[in-house]
Amino acid sequence: MSADFKNELAALRRRGLYRSLRRVEGEPGPTLRLDGREALNFSSNNYLGLASHPAVKKAAQEAIDRYGLGAGASRLISGNLALDEELEEKIARLKGAEAALVFNSGYQANLGIIPALAGEGDAIFSDALNHASIIDGCRLSRAKTVVYPHCDTAALEDALQKAPAAGRKLIVTETLFSMDGDEAPLAEIVELAERHGALTMVDEAHATGVFGPNGAGVAAKLGLGGRVTVQMGTLGKALGGFGAYAAGSKELRELLINKSRSFIFTTSLPPPVLAAASAAIDLLYQEPQRRLALWHNIRALKEGLKGLGFSTGKSESQILPLVLGDAEKCMAFSERLLEKGVFAQGIRPPTVPEGSSRLRITLMATHTHEHLHQALKAFEEIKSEI
Ligand SMILES: Cc1ncc(COP(=O)(O)O)c(C=O)c1O
């Protein structure tokens, strides 16, 4: 058996798809200690730097002192803490929704929400570049899943027209795509959904905290929050903590409490995590300068990379993909960058489609001008080497 595993691992290595863990010490800031050496961090989703914000840390520490570490039970048993409900009210207010429900992670949220909304006899329409958690949610649902080409609303409309009249229709899309940093054509998608009687679910994992009024996300930016069935997002990226949510109508919340297996059959989030997320949401209102600093950095790095002849595709965000194609070439580029003290993770299949391996560069509000300058210098040197 163990020989089998060895062969499998060797095959992954041969295809340039072998993965291994890097050891991180210290906080996930703009610099970190990675495998024992200092590096600039261009691979974190801690976009606003809230993971180590003093108010977030204090809220978590105080919650441990008052409530202890663990919730002790699932939400439907004795784990529905006041902290859960306070956080849900804050999320609903941020999103302009009637209600919200907290999940233990974005992965679990997508696994729980999608099968609660669509099942056998229903049809799901899912963007080709949707996150693995959405793909897995669709698989679990047993609904017929139609994958439409990335952001292609003509293909989506065609698929909606061809769907059987019976059964529910659900369109699922990320609003800001995690690997390409581009935005979904949400206004058109919502219009199509309304015309074809479909529900819409948006995954705002990477848009929350960055886009829209007070960082409420892309749906809020476009004034579409009220026309989308579910606004899903995470607490572990720009909000700097851990967990996730679904925001929408009161009935949606009730339905998810009753049907989402990944909500029902798991221990509630720990008090310090809930309190930290609440504090992070307060900071979205109190410190808008963080969003401004992030957007300043996005413009500066994008311009700098363009000046060096690198394309960042259709990215309009803090996620800048440098598509290099071949997986091995991409990982070699990433390693060379790390040797120069810059960490930008190479992303390969199956996370991205075959032939589109890339460096996924992510920016933070806390990167300084000097950090960007150092990174650009490293990119320039490696470019001339290869
Ligand atoms: C678009 C998208 N949805 C969901 C998730 C899962 O979120 P979490 O990390 O909270 O499980 C991610 C995380 O990588 C993501 O990028």
Short mmCIF file of C-alpha atoms in Angstrom, two decimals, residues 4-333:
data_model
loop_
_atom_site.label_atom_id
_atom_site.label_comp_id
_atom_site.label_asym_id
_atom_site.label_seq_id
_atom_site.Cartn_x
_atom_site.Cartn_y
_atom_site.Cartn_z
CA ASP A 4 1.28 2.70 -4.03
CA PHE A 5 1.38 6.02 -2.22
CA LYS A 6 5.03 6.45 -3.18
CA ASN A 7 4.20 5.88 -6.84
CA GLU A 8 1.35 8.33 -6.68
CA LEU A 9 3.52 10.95 -5.05
CA ALA A 10 6.28 10.36 -7.60
CA ALA A 11 3.75 10.86 -10.40
CA LEU A 12 2.68 14.18 -8.88
CA ARG A 13 6.33 15.24 -8.71
CA ARG A 14 6.90 14.29 -12.36
CA ARG A 15 3.93 16.42 -13.41
CA GLY A 16 5.14 19.41 -11.35
CA LEU A 17 2.05 19.10 -9.16
CA TYR A 18 3.62 17.98 -5.89
CA ARG A 19 2.64 20.19 -2.95
CA SER A 20 4.34 20.69 0.36
CA LEU A 21 3.75 22.85 3.39
CA ARG A 22 5.84 25.89 4.29
CA ARG A 23 6.41 26.71 7.92
CA VAL A 24 5.39 30.22 8.93
CA GLU A 25 6.42 31.95 12.13
CA GLY A 26 5.06 35.25 13.38
CA GLU A 27 2.04 37.23 12.24
CA PRO A 28 0.62 37.11 8.69
CA GLY A 29 1.75 40.67 7.99
CA PRO A 30 3.42 42.24 4.95
CA THR A 31 6.59 40.42 5.99
CA LEU A 32 6.85 37.00 7.57
CA ARG A 33 9.30 34.28 8.51
CA LEU A 34 8.87 31.49 6.03
CA ASP A 35 10.81 28.23 6.40
CA GLY A 36 13.21 30.08 8.68
CA ARG A 37 13.88 33.11 6.50
CA GLU A 38 12.43 36.60 6.31
CA ALA A 39 10.31 37.31 3.24
CA LEU A 40 7.97 39.95 1.93
CA ASN A 41 4.51 38.46 1.97
CA PHE A 42 2.59 38.78 -1.29
CA SER A 43 0.53 35.65 -0.65
CA SER A 44 -1.88 36.51 2.11
CA ASN A 45 -5.63 37.16 2.08
CA ASN A 46 -5.24 39.34 5.18
CA TYR A 47 -5.93 42.20 2.77
CA LEU A 48 -6.62 44.91 5.36
CA GLY A 49 -4.08 43.74 7.90
CA LEU A 50 -6.84 43.11 10.46
CA ALA A 51 -5.47 39.70 11.57
CA SER A 52 -3.08 41.50 13.89
CA HIS A 53 -5.04 44.69 14.58
CA PRO A 54 -4.84 45.54 18.31
CA ALA A 55 -8.64 45.92 18.59
CA VAL A 56 -9.20 42.49 17.00
CA LYS A 57 -6.66 40.83 19.28
CA LYS A 58 -8.12 42.56 22.34
CA ALA A 59 -11.65 41.43 21.47
CA ALA A 60 -10.45 37.82 21.14
CA GLN A 61 -8.50 37.96 24.39
CA GLU A 62 -11.42 39.44 26.32
CA ALA A 63 -13.80 36.85 24.88
CA ILE A 64 -11.54 34.02 26.09
CA ASP A 65 -11.48 35.56 29.55
CA ARG A 66 -15.26 35.97 29.68
CA TYR A 67 -16.51 32.92 27.80
CA GLY A 68 -13.61 30.46 27.58
CA LEU A 69 -12.20 28.95 24.43
CA GLY A 70 -14.75 26.61 22.93
CA ALA A 71 -18.50 26.88 22.32
CA GLY A 72 -18.98 23.36 23.64
CA ALA A 73 -21.74 22.30 21.26
CA SER A 74 -23.31 22.85 17.87
CA ARG A 75 -25.61 25.84 17.32
CA LEU A 76 -28.79 23.77 17.53
CA ILE A 77 -27.81 22.10 20.80
CA SER A 78 -26.30 24.48 23.39
CA GLY A 79 -23.80 26.32 21.19
CA ASN A 80 -25.91 29.22 19.92
CA LEU A 81 -23.98 31.96 21.71
CA ALA A 82 -25.10 35.56 22.07
CA LEU A 83 -21.83 36.33 20.25
CA ASP A 84 -23.07 34.37 17.20
CA GLU A 85 -26.27 36.39 17.02
CA GLU A 86 -24.52 39.74 17.61
CA LEU A 87 -22.11 38.97 14.81
CA GLU A 88 -24.95 37.91 12.51
CA GLU A 89 -26.75 41.20 13.13
CA LYS A 90 -23.60 43.13 12.24
CA ILE A 91 -23.09 41.10 9.07
CA ALA A 92 -26.71 41.63 8.01
CA ARG A 93 -26.40 45.39 8.59
CA LEU A 94 -23.14 45.56 6.61
CA LYS A 95 -24.69 43.66 3.72
CA GLY A 96 -27.99 45.51 3.82
CA ALA A 97 -29.76 42.16 4.32
CA GLU A 98 -32.58 41.15 6.65
CA ALA A 99 -30.58 38.41 8.32
CA ALA A 100 -27.35 36.46 8.30
CA LEU A 101 -26.10 33.08 9.47
CA VAL A 102 -22.54 32.31 10.50
CA PHE A 103 -20.80 29.17 9.23
CA ASN A 104 -17.53 27.69 10.45
CA SER A 105 -15.59 28.37 7.26
CA GLY A 106 -16.18 29.44 3.70
CA TYR A 107 -15.63 25.90 2.55
CA GLN A 108 -18.30 24.62 4.92
CA ALA A 109 -20.64 27.47 4.00
CA ASN A 110 -20.57 26.59 0.31
CA LEU A 111 -20.92 22.91 1.11
CA GLY A 112 -23.97 23.67 3.25
CA ILE A 113 -25.74 26.47 1.39
CA ILE A 114 -25.81 25.03 -2.12
CA PRO A 115 -27.42 21.66 -1.28
CA ALA A 116 -29.94 23.51 0.93
CA LEU A 117 -31.10 25.51 -2.09
CA ALA A 118 -30.95 22.94 -4.87
CA GLY A 119 -31.33 19.18 -5.00
CA GLU A 120 -32.33 16.35 -7.29
CA GLY A 121 -34.47 17.63 -10.15
CA ASP A 122 -33.06 21.18 -9.85
CA ALA A 123 -30.40 22.88 -11.98
CA ILE A 124 -27.35 24.86 -10.87
CA PHE A 125 -25.49 27.21 -13.18
CA SER A 126 -21.91 27.67 -12.02
CA ASP A 127 -19.10 29.84 -13.45
CA ALA A 128 -16.20 27.75 -14.80
CA LEU A 129 -13.73 29.45 -12.46
CA ASN A 130 -15.76 29.11 -9.27
CA HIS A 131 -13.87 28.01 -6.17
CA ALA A 132 -13.45 24.32 -5.27
CA SER A 133 -15.86 24.75 -2.34
CA ILE A 134 -18.61 25.80 -4.75
CA ILE A 135 -17.82 22.89 -7.05
CA ASP A 136 -18.01 20.50 -4.10
CA GLY A 137 -21.26 22.10 -2.89
CA CYS A 138 -22.76 21.54 -6.34
CA ARG A 139 -21.62 17.92 -6.34
CA LEU A 140 -23.12 17.27 -2.93
CA SER A 141 -26.43 18.80 -3.94
CA ARG A 142 -27.18 16.13 -6.60
CA ALA A 143 -28.71 18.85 -8.75
CA LYS A 144 -27.77 18.93 -12.43
CA THR A 145 -24.83 21.35 -12.64
CA VAL A 146 -24.22 23.33 -15.81
CA VAL A 147 -20.78 24.93 -15.83
CA TYR A 148 -20.84 28.03 -18.03
CA PRO A 149 -17.66 29.59 -19.48
CA HIS A 150 -16.08 32.18 -17.21
CA CYS A 151 -18.21 35.35 -16.98
CA ASP A 152 -19.96 34.44 -20.26
CA THR A 153 -23.50 35.76 -19.77
CA ALA A 154 -24.57 34.77 -23.30
CA ALA A 155 -23.70 31.15 -22.53
CA LEU A 156 -25.44 31.46 -19.17
CA GLU A 157 -28.59 32.75 -20.83
CA ASP A 158 -28.48 29.94 -23.34
CA ALA A 159 -28.16 27.39 -20.55
CA LEU A 160 -31.02 28.96 -18.60
CA GLN A 161 -33.25 28.81 -21.67
CA LYS A 162 -32.47 25.13 -22.17
CA ALA A 163 -33.14 24.17 -18.54
CA PRO A 164 -36.32 22.17 -17.87
CA ALA A 165 -39.21 24.31 -16.64
CA ALA A 166 -39.74 22.11 -13.61
CA GLY A 167 -37.36 22.36 -10.67
CA ARG A 168 -35.46 25.23 -9.14
CA LYS A 169 -32.71 27.10 -10.92
CA LEU A 170 -29.73 28.47 -8.99
CA ILE A 171 -26.94 30.62 -10.41
CA VAL A 172 -23.72 30.60 -8.37
CA THR A 173 -20.79 32.91 -8.95
CA GLU A 174 -17.92 34.46 -7.12
CA THR A 175 -18.09 38.23 -7.33
CA LEU A 176 -14.33 38.70 -7.25
CA PHE A 177 -12.61 35.64 -8.65
CA SER A 178 -10.01 34.25 -6.28
CA MET A 179 -7.37 33.28 -8.81
CA ASP A 180 -7.83 35.95 -11.51
CA GLY A 181 -8.90 38.96 -9.46
CA ASP A 182 -11.56 39.89 -12.02
CA GLU A 183 -15.16 40.81 -11.29
CA ALA A 184 -18.24 38.87 -12.34
CA PRO A 185 -20.75 40.75 -14.54
CA LEU A 186 -23.16 40.70 -11.62
CA ALA A 187 -25.72 43.22 -12.89
CA GLU A 188 -26.28 41.11 -16.03
CA ILE A 189 -26.35 37.88 -14.02
CA VAL A 190 -29.00 39.22 -11.64
CA GLU A 191 -31.08 40.43 -14.54
CA LEU A 192 -30.86 37.04 -16.23
CA ALA A 193 -31.79 35.33 -12.98
CA GLU A 194 -34.86 37.49 -12.58
CA ARG A 195 -35.91 36.96 -16.19
CA HIS A 196 -35.58 33.18 -15.89
CA GLY A 197 -36.92 32.80 -12.36
CA ALA A 198 -33.56 31.65 -10.98
CA LEU A 199 -32.10 32.15 -7.51
CA THR A 200 -28.68 33.78 -7.23
CA MET A 201 -25.88 33.02 -4.82
CA VAL A 202 -22.76 35.19 -4.77
CA ASP A 203 -19.50 34.25 -3.08
CA GLU A 204 -17.92 37.48 -1.83
CA ALA A 205 -14.97 35.76 -0.12
CA HIS A 206 -12.41 38.08 -1.68
CA ALA A 207 -14.60 41.15 -2.21
CA THR A 208 -15.77 41.59 1.39
CA GLY A 209 -13.77 44.29 3.13
CA VAL A 210 -12.34 45.56 -0.14
CA PHE A 211 -15.20 46.54 -2.47
CA GLY A 212 -18.38 48.52 -1.90
CA PRO A 213 -19.54 50.89 0.83
CA ASN A 214 -17.65 50.09 4.06
CA GLY A 215 -16.25 47.02 2.31
CA ALA A 216 -19.71 45.42 2.04
CA GLY A 217 -18.76 43.72 -1.24
CA VAL A 218 -19.50 43.87 -4.96
CA ALA A 219 -23.26 43.23 -4.67
CA ALA A 220 -23.53 46.21 -2.30
CA LYS A 221 -21.29 48.31 -4.56
CA LEU A 222 -23.73 47.72 -7.42
CA GLY A 223 -26.81 48.19 -5.23
CA LEU A 224 -27.79 44.56 -5.91
CA GLY A 225 -27.70 43.16 -2.39
CA GLY A 226 -31.49 43.06 -2.15
CA ARG A 227 -31.86 41.30 -5.51
CA VAL A 228 -29.44 38.49 -4.77
CA THR A 229 -30.79 35.46 -2.88
CA VAL A 230 -27.62 34.69 -0.90
CA GLN A 231 -24.61 36.88 -0.21
CA MET A 232 -22.02 34.43 1.05
CA GLY A 233 -18.58 35.51 2.27
CA THR A 234 -15.79 34.65 4.65
CA LEU A 235 -14.45 36.09 7.88
CA GLY A 236 -10.99 34.67 7.24
CA LYS A 237 -9.71 36.93 4.49
CA ALA A 238 -10.00 40.74 4.66
CA LEU A 239 -11.69 40.39 8.06
CA GLY A 240 -8.56 38.70 9.34
CA GLY A 241 -10.10 35.89 11.39
CA PHE A 242 -11.93 32.69 10.58
CA GLY A 243 -15.44 31.61 9.67
CA ALA A 244 -18.00 32.59 7.06
CA TYR A 245 -21.57 33.74 6.59
CA ALA A 246 -24.65 33.71 4.40
CA ALA A 247 -26.74 36.91 4.31
CA GLY A 248 -30.23 37.25 2.82
CA SER A 249 -33.85 37.08 3.91
CA LYS A 250 -35.08 35.87 7.31
CA GLU A 251 -36.60 32.84 5.60
CA LEU A 252 -33.27 32.03 3.96
CA ARG A 253 -31.61 32.04 7.41
CA GLU A 254 -34.32 29.77 8.78
CA LEU A 255 -34.05 27.41 5.84
CA LEU A 256 -30.28 27.15 6.22
CA ILE A 257 -30.59 26.48 9.97
CA ASN A 258 -32.94 23.62 9.10
CA LYS A 259 -31.24 22.19 6.03
CA SER A 260 -27.51 23.02 5.90
CA ARG A 261 -25.75 19.91 7.11
CA SER A 262 -22.40 21.69 7.45
CA PHE A 263 -24.13 24.17 9.78
CA ILE A 264 -26.13 21.62 11.77
CA PHE A 265 -23.55 18.91 12.36
CA THR A 266 -20.58 20.86 13.69
CA THR A 267 -19.49 22.67 16.84
CA SER A 268 -20.17 26.41 16.83
CA LEU A 269 -17.22 28.79 16.26
CA PRO A 270 -15.18 29.56 19.41
CA PRO A 271 -16.04 32.78 21.32
CA PRO A 272 -12.70 34.52 20.60
CA VAL A 273 -13.19 33.93 16.87
CA LEU A 274 -16.71 35.37 16.96
CA ALA A 275 -15.66 38.39 19.03
CA ALA A 276 -12.69 39.05 16.75
CA ALA A 277 -14.94 39.00 13.67
CA SER A 278 -17.33 41.47 15.32
CA ALA A 279 -14.42 43.80 16.10
CA ALA A 280 -13.13 43.46 12.53
CA ILE A 281 -16.53 44.48 11.13
CA ASP A 282 -16.55 47.56 13.38
CA LEU A 283 -13.14 48.45 11.95
CA LEU A 284 -14.53 48.42 8.40
CA TYR A 285 -16.56 51.50 9.41
CA GLN A 286 -14.00 53.04 11.74
CA GLU A 287 -10.87 52.76 9.58
CA PRO A 288 -11.76 53.37 5.92
CA GLN A 289 -8.16 54.49 5.43
CA ARG A 290 -7.17 50.80 5.33
CA ARG A 291 -9.25 50.28 2.19
CA LEU A 292 -7.78 53.43 0.66
CA ALA A 293 -4.23 52.27 1.43
CA LEU A 294 -4.98 48.89 -0.16
CA TRP A 295 -6.33 50.51 -3.32
CA HIS A 296 -3.29 52.81 -3.47
CA ASN A 297 -1.03 49.73 -3.31
CA ILE A 298 -3.07 47.92 -5.97
CA ARG A 299 -2.63 50.79 -8.42
CA ALA A 300 1.08 51.19 -7.64
CA LEU A 301 2.02 47.49 -8.02
CA LYS A 302 -0.12 47.01 -11.10
CA GLU A 303 1.52 50.00 -12.79
CA GLY A 304 4.97 48.78 -11.72
CA LEU A 305 4.41 45.27 -13.10
CA LYS A 306 3.01 46.69 -16.32
CA GLY A 307 6.11 48.87 -16.63
CA LEU A 308 8.21 45.69 -16.44
CA GLY A 309 6.17 44.12 -19.23
CA PHE A 310 4.13 41.73 -17.05
CA SER A 311 0.43 41.29 -17.71
CA THR A 312 -1.96 40.93 -14.81
CA GLY A 313 -4.82 39.83 -17.05
CA LYS A 314 -8.24 41.23 -16.29
CA SER A 315 -7.56 41.80 -12.62
CA GLU A 316 -9.23 44.84 -11.12
CA SER A 317 -8.35 44.10 -7.55
CA GLN A 318 -5.86 43.18 -4.85
CA ILE A 319 -5.39 39.78 -6.54
CA LEU A 320 -2.90 40.08 -9.38
CA PRO A 321 -2.28 36.91 -11.42
CA LEU A 322 0.95 36.64 -13.42
CA VAL A 323 0.02 33.78 -15.72
CA LEU A 324 3.16 31.83 -16.70
CA GLY A 325 1.42 28.74 -18.17
CA ASP A 326 3.60 25.77 -17.35
CA ALA A 327 3.38 24.48 -13.74
CA GLU A 328 7.10 23.76 -13.36
CA LYS A 329 8.16 27.10 -14.81
CA CYS A 330 5.74 28.83 -12.48
CA MET A 331 7.06 27.07 -9.39
CA ALA A 332 10.66 27.78 -10.42
CA PHE A 333 9.80 31.49 -10.78
#
